Short mmCIF file of C-alpha atoms in Angstrom, two decimals:
data_model
loop_
_atom_site.label_atom_id
_atom_site.label_comp_id
_atom_site.label_asym_id
_atom_site.label_seq_id
_atom_site.Cartn_x
_atom_site.Cartn_y
_atom_site.Cartn_z
CA MET A 5 87.37 92.16 92.38
CA GLU A 6 86.47 95.61 91.27
CA SER A 7 87.69 96.48 87.81
CA ASN A 8 89.89 99.34 89.10
CA VAL A 9 91.53 97.04 91.62
CA ASP A 10 92.07 94.45 88.89
CA ALA A 11 93.59 97.06 86.60
CA CYS A 12 95.89 98.35 89.33
CA THR A 13 96.88 94.80 90.27
CA ASP A 14 97.76 94.16 86.63
CA LYS A 15 99.90 97.32 86.64
CA LEU A 16 101.62 96.28 89.85
CA VAL A 17 102.43 92.83 88.47
CA LYS A 18 103.69 94.41 85.23
CA SER A 19 105.87 96.80 87.24
CA ILE A 20 107.37 93.93 89.20
CA LEU A 21 108.04 91.93 86.03
CA GLU A 22 109.75 94.95 84.46
CA SER A 23 111.84 95.76 87.54
CA ARG A 24 115.59 95.48 87.69
CA ALA A 25 115.23 93.03 90.58
CA TYR A 26 113.01 90.71 88.59
CA ARG A 27 115.27 90.82 85.52
CA ARG A 28 118.18 89.96 87.78
CA PHE A 29 116.19 87.05 89.22
CA ILE A 30 115.36 85.71 85.75
CA ARG A 31 119.02 85.89 84.66
CA ALA A 32 120.12 84.09 87.83
CA GLN A 33 117.41 81.48 87.34
CA GLU A 34 118.47 80.90 83.72
CA ASN A 35 122.09 80.46 84.79
CA LEU A 36 121.05 78.06 87.51
CA ASN A 37 118.92 76.07 85.05
CA LYS A 38 122.15 75.30 83.20
CA ARG A 39 123.30 73.45 86.34
CA PRO A 40 120.49 71.00 87.22
CA ASP A 41 122.59 69.52 90.02
CA LEU A 42 122.78 72.90 91.77
CA LYS A 43 119.14 73.66 91.13
CA GLU A 44 118.16 70.38 92.75
CA GLN A 45 120.37 71.09 95.78
CA ILE A 46 118.93 74.59 96.20
CA ASN A 47 115.39 73.26 95.93
CA GLN A 48 116.17 70.67 98.60
CA TYR A 49 117.68 73.35 100.84
CA ARG A 50 114.64 75.60 100.38
CA THR A 51 112.32 72.67 101.13
CA ASP A 52 114.27 71.86 104.28
CA ILE A 53 114.18 75.50 105.43
CA PHE A 54 110.44 75.70 104.77
CA LYS A 55 109.83 72.53 106.79
CA LEU A 56 112.00 73.88 109.60
CA TYR A 57 109.90 77.03 109.87
CA GLU A 58 106.61 75.18 109.47
CA GLU A 59 107.41 72.75 112.27
CA GLY A 60 107.93 75.67 114.60
CA ALA A 61 110.04 75.98 117.69
CA ASP A 62 111.11 72.79 119.34
CA GLU A 63 114.20 71.73 121.22
CA ASP A 64 115.93 70.52 118.06
CA LEU A 65 115.33 73.72 116.07
CA ILE A 66 118.80 75.19 116.62
CA ASP A 67 120.51 71.87 115.93
CA THR A 68 118.51 71.39 112.75
CA ALA A 69 119.28 74.95 111.61
CA ASP A 70 123.00 74.37 112.24
CA ILE A 71 122.93 71.15 110.22
CA LEU A 72 121.21 72.93 107.32
CA GLU A 73 123.70 75.79 107.48
CA LYS A 74 126.64 73.37 107.32
CA LYS A 75 124.98 71.46 104.49
CA PHE A 76 124.51 74.69 102.51
CA GLN A 77 127.90 76.20 103.39
CA SER A 78 129.76 74.57 100.50
CA MET A 79 127.11 75.75 98.04
CA GLN A 80 127.55 79.35 99.19
CA LYS A 81 130.94 79.41 97.47
CA ILE A 82 129.33 78.88 94.06
CA PRO A 83 128.61 82.19 92.27
CA GLU A 84 125.47 80.91 90.50
CA VAL A 85 123.99 79.83 93.82
CA ASN A 86 124.70 83.16 95.49
CA ALA A 87 123.34 85.13 92.56
CA TYR A 88 120.14 83.09 92.52
CA MET A 89 119.58 83.18 96.28
CA ASP A 90 120.26 86.93 96.46
CA ALA A 91 117.95 87.68 93.53
CA GLU A 92 115.20 85.45 94.89
CA THR A 93 115.49 87.05 98.33
CA GLU A 94 115.16 90.51 96.76
CA ILE A 95 111.94 89.52 94.98
CA ILE A 96 110.53 87.88 98.10
CA ARG A 97 111.28 91.04 100.12
CA MET A 98 109.60 93.19 97.49
CA VAL A 99 106.44 91.08 97.51
CA ARG A 100 106.47 90.90 101.32
CA GLU A 101 106.76 94.69 101.59
CA ILE A 102 103.83 95.12 99.20
CA TYR A 103 101.77 92.67 101.22
CA GLN A 104 102.66 94.34 104.52
CA ARG A 105 101.76 97.75 103.16
CA LEU A 106 98.40 96.47 101.90
CA ILE A 107 97.64 94.97 105.29
CA SER A 108 98.75 98.10 107.11
CA GLU A 109 96.96 100.58 104.86
CA THR A 110 93.67 98.67 104.75
CA GLY A 111 93.56 97.98 108.48
CA VAL A 112 93.05 94.26 107.91
CA GLU A 113 94.37 92.29 110.84
CA GLU A 114 96.39 89.19 110.20
CA PRO A 115 95.39 86.16 112.24
CA GLU A 116 97.93 85.03 114.80
CA VAL A 117 99.41 81.65 114.09
#
């Protein structure tokens, strides 16, 4: 990459790492690390969700999503889980918005999947 782009990328990463959203994510992650059982369950849930989206639309998609929702429902009552999932979602949205803006502003077309 060009040195200016590298320097700006470094600044962007630094800005993200210094953001309120990222600090919140780190705190939630640290709290969750104190509960390895919950961390393992969340990781399994995230893996299952990822697989669900990767497999794409099939006739069992809605049934599978319902099963995952029921499986996760009891975890949603745990404050550490909610804090972590909310904080992680905020970071993911931030990164996604940055990516979408880069794609939009540069005119690069994303391939259709």
